[in-house]
XYZ file of C-alpha atoms in Angstrom:
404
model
C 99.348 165.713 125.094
C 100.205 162.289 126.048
C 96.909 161.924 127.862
C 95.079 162.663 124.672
C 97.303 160.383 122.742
C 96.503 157.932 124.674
C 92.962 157.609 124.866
C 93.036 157.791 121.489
C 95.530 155.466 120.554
C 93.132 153.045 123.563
C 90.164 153.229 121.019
C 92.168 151.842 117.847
C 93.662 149.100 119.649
C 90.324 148.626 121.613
C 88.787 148.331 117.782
C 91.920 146.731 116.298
C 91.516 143.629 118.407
C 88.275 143.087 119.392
C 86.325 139.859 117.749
C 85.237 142.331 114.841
C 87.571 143.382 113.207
C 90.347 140.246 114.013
C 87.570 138.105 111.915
C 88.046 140.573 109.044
C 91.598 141.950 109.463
C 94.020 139.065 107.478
C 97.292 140.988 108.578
C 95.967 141.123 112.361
C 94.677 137.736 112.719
C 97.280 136.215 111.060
C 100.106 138.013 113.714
C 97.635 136.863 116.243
C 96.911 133.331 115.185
C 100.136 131.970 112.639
C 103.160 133.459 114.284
C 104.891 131.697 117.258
C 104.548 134.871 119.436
C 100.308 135.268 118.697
C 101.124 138.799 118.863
C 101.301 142.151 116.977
C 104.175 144.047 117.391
C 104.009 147.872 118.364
C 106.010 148.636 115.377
C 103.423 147.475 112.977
C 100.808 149.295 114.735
C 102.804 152.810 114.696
C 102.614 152.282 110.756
C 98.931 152.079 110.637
C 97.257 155.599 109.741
C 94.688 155.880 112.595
C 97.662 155.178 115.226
C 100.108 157.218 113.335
C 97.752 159.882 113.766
C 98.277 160.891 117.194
C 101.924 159.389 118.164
C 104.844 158.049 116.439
C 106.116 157.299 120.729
C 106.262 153.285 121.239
C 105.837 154.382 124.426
C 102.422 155.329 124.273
C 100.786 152.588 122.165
C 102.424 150.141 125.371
C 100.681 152.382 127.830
C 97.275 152.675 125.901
C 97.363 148.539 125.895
C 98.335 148.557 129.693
C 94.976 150.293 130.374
C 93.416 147.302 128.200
C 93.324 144.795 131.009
C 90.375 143.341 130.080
C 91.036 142.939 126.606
C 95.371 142.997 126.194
C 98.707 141.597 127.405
C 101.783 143.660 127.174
C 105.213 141.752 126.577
C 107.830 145.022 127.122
C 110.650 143.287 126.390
C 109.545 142.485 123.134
C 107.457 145.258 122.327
C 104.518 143.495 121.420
C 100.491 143.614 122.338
C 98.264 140.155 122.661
C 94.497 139.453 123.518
C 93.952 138.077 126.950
C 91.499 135.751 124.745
C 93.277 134.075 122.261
C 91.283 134.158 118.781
C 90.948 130.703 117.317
C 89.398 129.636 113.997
C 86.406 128.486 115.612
C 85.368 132.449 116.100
C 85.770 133.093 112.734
C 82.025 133.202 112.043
C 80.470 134.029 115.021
C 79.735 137.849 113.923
C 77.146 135.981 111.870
C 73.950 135.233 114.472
C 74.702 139.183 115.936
C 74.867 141.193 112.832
C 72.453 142.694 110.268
C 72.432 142.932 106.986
C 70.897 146.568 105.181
C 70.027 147.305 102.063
C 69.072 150.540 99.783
C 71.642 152.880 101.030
C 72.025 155.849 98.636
C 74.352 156.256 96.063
C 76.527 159.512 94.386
C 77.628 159.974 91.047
C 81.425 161.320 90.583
C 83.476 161.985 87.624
C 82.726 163.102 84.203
C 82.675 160.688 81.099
C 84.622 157.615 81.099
C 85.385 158.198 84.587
C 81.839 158.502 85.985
C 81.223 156.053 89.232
C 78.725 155.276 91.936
C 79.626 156.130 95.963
C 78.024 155.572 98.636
C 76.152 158.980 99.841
C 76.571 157.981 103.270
C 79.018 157.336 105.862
C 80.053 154.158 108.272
C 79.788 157.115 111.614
C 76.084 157.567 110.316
C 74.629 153.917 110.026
C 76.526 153.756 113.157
C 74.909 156.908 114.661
C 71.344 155.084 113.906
C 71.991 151.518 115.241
C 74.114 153.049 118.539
C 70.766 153.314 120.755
C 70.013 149.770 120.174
C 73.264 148.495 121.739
C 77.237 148.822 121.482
C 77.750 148.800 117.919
C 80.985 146.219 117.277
C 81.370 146.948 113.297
C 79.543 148.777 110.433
C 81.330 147.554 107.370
C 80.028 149.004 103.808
C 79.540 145.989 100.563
C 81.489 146.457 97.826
C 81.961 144.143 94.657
C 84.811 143.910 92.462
C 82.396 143.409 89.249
C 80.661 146.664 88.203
C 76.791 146.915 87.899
C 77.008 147.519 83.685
C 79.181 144.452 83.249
C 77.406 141.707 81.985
C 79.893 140.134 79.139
C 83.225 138.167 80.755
C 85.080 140.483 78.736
C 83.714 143.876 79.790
C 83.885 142.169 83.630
C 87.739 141.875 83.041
C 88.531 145.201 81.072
C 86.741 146.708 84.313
C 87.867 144.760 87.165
C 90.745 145.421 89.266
C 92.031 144.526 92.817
C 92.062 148.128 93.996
C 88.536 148.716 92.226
C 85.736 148.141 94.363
C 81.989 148.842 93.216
C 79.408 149.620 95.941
C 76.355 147.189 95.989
C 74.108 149.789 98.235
C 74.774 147.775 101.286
C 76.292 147.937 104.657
C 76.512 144.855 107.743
C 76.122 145.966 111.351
C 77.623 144.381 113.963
C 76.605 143.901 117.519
C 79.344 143.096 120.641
C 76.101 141.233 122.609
C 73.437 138.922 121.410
C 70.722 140.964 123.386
C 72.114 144.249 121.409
C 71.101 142.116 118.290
C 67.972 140.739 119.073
C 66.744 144.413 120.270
C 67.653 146.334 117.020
C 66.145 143.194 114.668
C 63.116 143.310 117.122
C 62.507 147.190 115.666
C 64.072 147.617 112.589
C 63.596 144.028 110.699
C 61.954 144.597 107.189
C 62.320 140.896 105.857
C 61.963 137.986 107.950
C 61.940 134.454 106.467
C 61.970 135.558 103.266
C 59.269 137.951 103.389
C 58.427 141.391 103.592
C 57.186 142.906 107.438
C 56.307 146.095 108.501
C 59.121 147.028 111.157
C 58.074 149.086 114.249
C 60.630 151.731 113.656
C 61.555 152.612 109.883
C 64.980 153.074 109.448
C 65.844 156.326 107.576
C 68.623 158.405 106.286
C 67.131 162.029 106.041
C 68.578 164.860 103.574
C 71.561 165.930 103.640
C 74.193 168.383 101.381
C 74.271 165.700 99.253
C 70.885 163.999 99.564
C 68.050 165.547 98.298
C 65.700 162.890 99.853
C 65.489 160.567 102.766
C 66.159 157.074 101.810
C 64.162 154.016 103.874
C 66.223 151.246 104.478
C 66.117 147.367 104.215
C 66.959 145.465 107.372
C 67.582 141.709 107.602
C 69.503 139.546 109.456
C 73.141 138.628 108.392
C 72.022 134.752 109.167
C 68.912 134.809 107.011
C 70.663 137.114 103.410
C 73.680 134.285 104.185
C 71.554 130.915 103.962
C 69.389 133.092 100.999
C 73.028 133.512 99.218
C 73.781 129.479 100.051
C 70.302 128.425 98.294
C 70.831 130.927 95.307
C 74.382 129.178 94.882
C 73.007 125.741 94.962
C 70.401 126.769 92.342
C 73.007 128.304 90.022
C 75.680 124.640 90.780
C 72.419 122.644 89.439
C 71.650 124.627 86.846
C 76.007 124.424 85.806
C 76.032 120.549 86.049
C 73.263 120.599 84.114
C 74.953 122.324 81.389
C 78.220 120.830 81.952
C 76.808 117.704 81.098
C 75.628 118.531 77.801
C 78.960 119.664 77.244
C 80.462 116.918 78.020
C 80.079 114.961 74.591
C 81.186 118.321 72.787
C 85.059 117.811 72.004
C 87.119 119.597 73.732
C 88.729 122.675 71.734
C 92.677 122.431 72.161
C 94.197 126.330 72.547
C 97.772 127.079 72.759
C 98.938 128.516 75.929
C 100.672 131.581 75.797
C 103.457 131.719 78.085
C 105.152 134.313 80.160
C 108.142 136.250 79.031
C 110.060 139.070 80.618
C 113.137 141.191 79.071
C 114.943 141.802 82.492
C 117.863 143.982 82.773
C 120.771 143.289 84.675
C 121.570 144.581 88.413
C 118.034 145.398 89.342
C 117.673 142.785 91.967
C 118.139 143.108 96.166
C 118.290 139.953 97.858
C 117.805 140.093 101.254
C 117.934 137.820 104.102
C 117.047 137.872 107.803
C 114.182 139.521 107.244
C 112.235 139.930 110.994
C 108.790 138.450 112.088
C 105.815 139.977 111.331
C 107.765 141.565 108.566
C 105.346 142.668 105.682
C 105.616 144.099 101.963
C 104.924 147.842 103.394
C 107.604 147.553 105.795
C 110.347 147.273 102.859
C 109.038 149.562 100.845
C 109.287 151.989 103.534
C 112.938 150.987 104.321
C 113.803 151.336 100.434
C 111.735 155.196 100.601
C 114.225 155.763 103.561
C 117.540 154.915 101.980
C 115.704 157.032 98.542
C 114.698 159.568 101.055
C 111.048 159.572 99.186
C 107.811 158.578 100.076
C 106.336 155.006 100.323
C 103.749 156.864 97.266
C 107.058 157.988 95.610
C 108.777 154.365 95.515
C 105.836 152.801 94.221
C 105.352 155.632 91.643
C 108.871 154.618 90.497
C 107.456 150.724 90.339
C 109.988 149.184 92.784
C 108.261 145.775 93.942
C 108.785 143.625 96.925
C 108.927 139.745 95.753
C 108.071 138.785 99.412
C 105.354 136.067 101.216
C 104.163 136.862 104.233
C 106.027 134.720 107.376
C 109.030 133.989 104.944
C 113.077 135.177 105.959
C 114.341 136.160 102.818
C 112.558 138.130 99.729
C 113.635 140.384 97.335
C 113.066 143.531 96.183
C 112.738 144.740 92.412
C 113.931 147.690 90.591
C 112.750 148.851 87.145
C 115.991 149.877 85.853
C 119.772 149.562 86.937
C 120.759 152.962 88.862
C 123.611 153.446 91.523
C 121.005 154.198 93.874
C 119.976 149.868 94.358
C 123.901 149.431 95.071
C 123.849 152.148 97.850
C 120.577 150.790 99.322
C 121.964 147.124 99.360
C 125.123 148.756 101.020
C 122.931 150.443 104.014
C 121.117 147.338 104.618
C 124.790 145.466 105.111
C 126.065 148.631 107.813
C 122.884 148.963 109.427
C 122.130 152.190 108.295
C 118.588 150.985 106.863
C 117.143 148.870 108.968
C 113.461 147.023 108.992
C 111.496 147.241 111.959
C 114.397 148.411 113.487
C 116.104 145.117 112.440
C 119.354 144.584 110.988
C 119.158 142.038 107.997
C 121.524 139.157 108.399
C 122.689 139.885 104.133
C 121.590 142.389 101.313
C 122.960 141.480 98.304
C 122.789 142.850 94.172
C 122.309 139.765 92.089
C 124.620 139.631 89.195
C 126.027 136.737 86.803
C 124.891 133.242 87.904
C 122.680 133.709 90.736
C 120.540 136.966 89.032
C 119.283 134.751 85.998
C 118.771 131.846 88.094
C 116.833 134.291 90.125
C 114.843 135.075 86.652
C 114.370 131.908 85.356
C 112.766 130.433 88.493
C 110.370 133.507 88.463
C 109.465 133.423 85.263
C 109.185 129.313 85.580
C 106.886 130.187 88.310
C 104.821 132.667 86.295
C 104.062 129.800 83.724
C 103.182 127.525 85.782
C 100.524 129.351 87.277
C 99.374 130.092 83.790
C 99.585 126.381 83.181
C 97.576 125.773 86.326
C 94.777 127.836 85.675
C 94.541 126.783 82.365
C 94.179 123.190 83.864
C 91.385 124.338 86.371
C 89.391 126.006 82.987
C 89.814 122.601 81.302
C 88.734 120.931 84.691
C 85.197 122.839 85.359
C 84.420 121.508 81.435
C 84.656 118.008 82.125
C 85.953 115.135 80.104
C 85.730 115.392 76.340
C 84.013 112.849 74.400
C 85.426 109.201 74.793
C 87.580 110.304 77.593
C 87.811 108.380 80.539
C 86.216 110.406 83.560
C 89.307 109.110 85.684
C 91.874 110.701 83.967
C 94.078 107.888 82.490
C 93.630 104.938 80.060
C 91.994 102.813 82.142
C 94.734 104.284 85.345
C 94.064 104.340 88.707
C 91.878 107.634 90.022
C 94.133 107.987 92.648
C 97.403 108.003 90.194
C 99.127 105.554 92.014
C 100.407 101.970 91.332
C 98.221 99.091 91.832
């Protein structure tokens, strides 16, 4: 069994750090490129899905990254897992020149009503399946939007928009490990190049399936080229907005109230913890707070407990939506050890009461309308001056908002 476990486990960290996926993993490449150990510890990788999978054994993930040679370095003291290559910034766009870029990949409709939405009636092991004989196939990533095809008023864009909503835009970008790999599958498959259509040598094509009741012919071009075609179309659409933002500029400028942030907390809702251990992230705590609720991470984010935490910091806090004796005996197992994250004690877990919980309040609240403030700024920025105003900001001031 532990064999099995891990060769499998050997793919997902073969995939997990390789070039690909680092340039489009943030959690990953930021362990790997921000943290003073440039690492990813084996804890973090027994919480992700695909790993969990086959083990829950540290053990095995260390093994499975021994085997890596070529590609991983195993610190055992620490339990962590580095690339042999370091990733730097300067790799962040090199997928570009060895990946393509398909279009007119079919679509599904599911739901009834209200509800109804397009999917994509294909799957990343198929496009995969079809590029495979060309070369070693790095990354097949399906498009997505986060504005829906029907939206064309800003305020139908954000009744329908939402972080966790993503709209499919019909295509997918294939990734090569090798240049040659590349150049071999655009050398068959290409249907534009420079901006106009060819005839490829081998059509690409999605045949029926349950699902499809036709083959579908798809669009090949290179990532490089639908990039630079994206740049142009952006520079158009800038021209075309300082065009109109100068028109606007002699329009006065209407003067709206800001509406500012409140919040009716209630009292004894608040963790404060401190200590908390690198590479620590939101999902860690929430697990740790499902443990001492004995619940799932689904279940404690059903009940709307949030994690005020950024990403690198020591200390955060965690929210609860009302006062129960539950947050006291959580902040209690943090303090004996009994809860611990990433099998890390925290240095202090404390309920914030009197003084220090509406100070706690008042700064995040302050901080809420201040990014209201600051947006509202940027809106008023993008219009330019009003009429008479001075395009430097002050009555006759310095631009750079200094003394002279």
């Amino acid at each position: 069994d532990d064999t099995k476990a891990i060769e499998a486990v050997k793919e997902r960290l073969n995939f997990f750090f390789s070039d690909a996926n680092v340039r489009q993993d943030l959690f990953i490449r930021r362990l790997l490129t921000k943290t003073d150990e440039k690492s990813v510890p084996v804890e973090c990788l027994l919480r992700f899905n695909t790993v969990k999978r086959h083990t829950e054994d540290p053990k095995v993930v260390m093994q499975a990254a021994k085997e890596l040679t070529d590609l991983l370095l195993v610190d055992e003291e620490k339990c962590t897992i580095s690339r042999v290559v370091p990733f730097t910034d300067g790799m962040t766009n090199q997928n570009i020149p060895k990946s393509l870029y398909i279009k007119n990949l079919p679509m599904k409709e599911m739901g009834e009503g209200d509800n109804k939405s397009n999917q994509y009636d294909v799957n990343i092991d198929e496009i995969r399946t079809i590029f495979a004989k060309y070369g070693d196939v790095a990354l097949v990533k399906l498009r997505f939007s986060t504005t829906p095809d029907d939206c064309d008023k800003k305020e139908d864009h954000r009744d329908k928009r939402s972080k966790r909503n993503k709209f499919p835009i019909g295509a997918v970008v294939v990734e090569f490990h090798k240049q040659e790999d590349l150049d071999k599958a655009a050398d068959a498959t290409l249907t534009t190049k420079n901006g106009e259509k060819v005839e490829p040598k081998e059509k690409t094509t999605l045949v029926e399936s349950e699902t499809r009741k036709s083959t579908s012919e798809l669009d090949v071009m290179l990532l490089s080229e639908y990039v630079e075609s994206r740049k142009e179309g952006k520079g158009k659409k800038s021209s075309d907005a300082d065009s109109s933002n100068n028109k606007k500029r002699n329009e006065p400028e209407e003067k709206k109230e800001i509406t500012k942030f409140t919040f009716d907390w209630k009292p004894g809702c608040v963790i404060q913890v401190r200590g908390l251990p690198d590479g620590c992230d939101r999902e860690a705590m929430l697990s740790a707070v499902a443990k001492g609720l004995d619940i799932s991470v689904d279940g404690v984010k059903t009940r709307k407990v949030y994690v005020d935490y950024s990403r690198g910091q020591k200390d955060g806090a965690i929210r609860f939506p009302e006062p129960s004796d539950s947050i006291a005996e959580i902040s209690k197992k943090f303090n004996d050890g009994e809860l611990t994250i990433m099998d890390t004690k925290l240095e202090n877990a404390l309920v914030l009461e009197g003084e220090e919980e509406k100070k706690y309040w008042d700064n995040f609240i302050e901080f809420k309308n201040k990014q209201i403030v600051q947006r509202h700024e940027e809106k008023r920025s993008h219009r330019g001056p009003p009429r008479g105003g001075n395009p430097r900001g002050g009555r006759g001031g310095n631009p750079r908002g200094g003394k002279r």
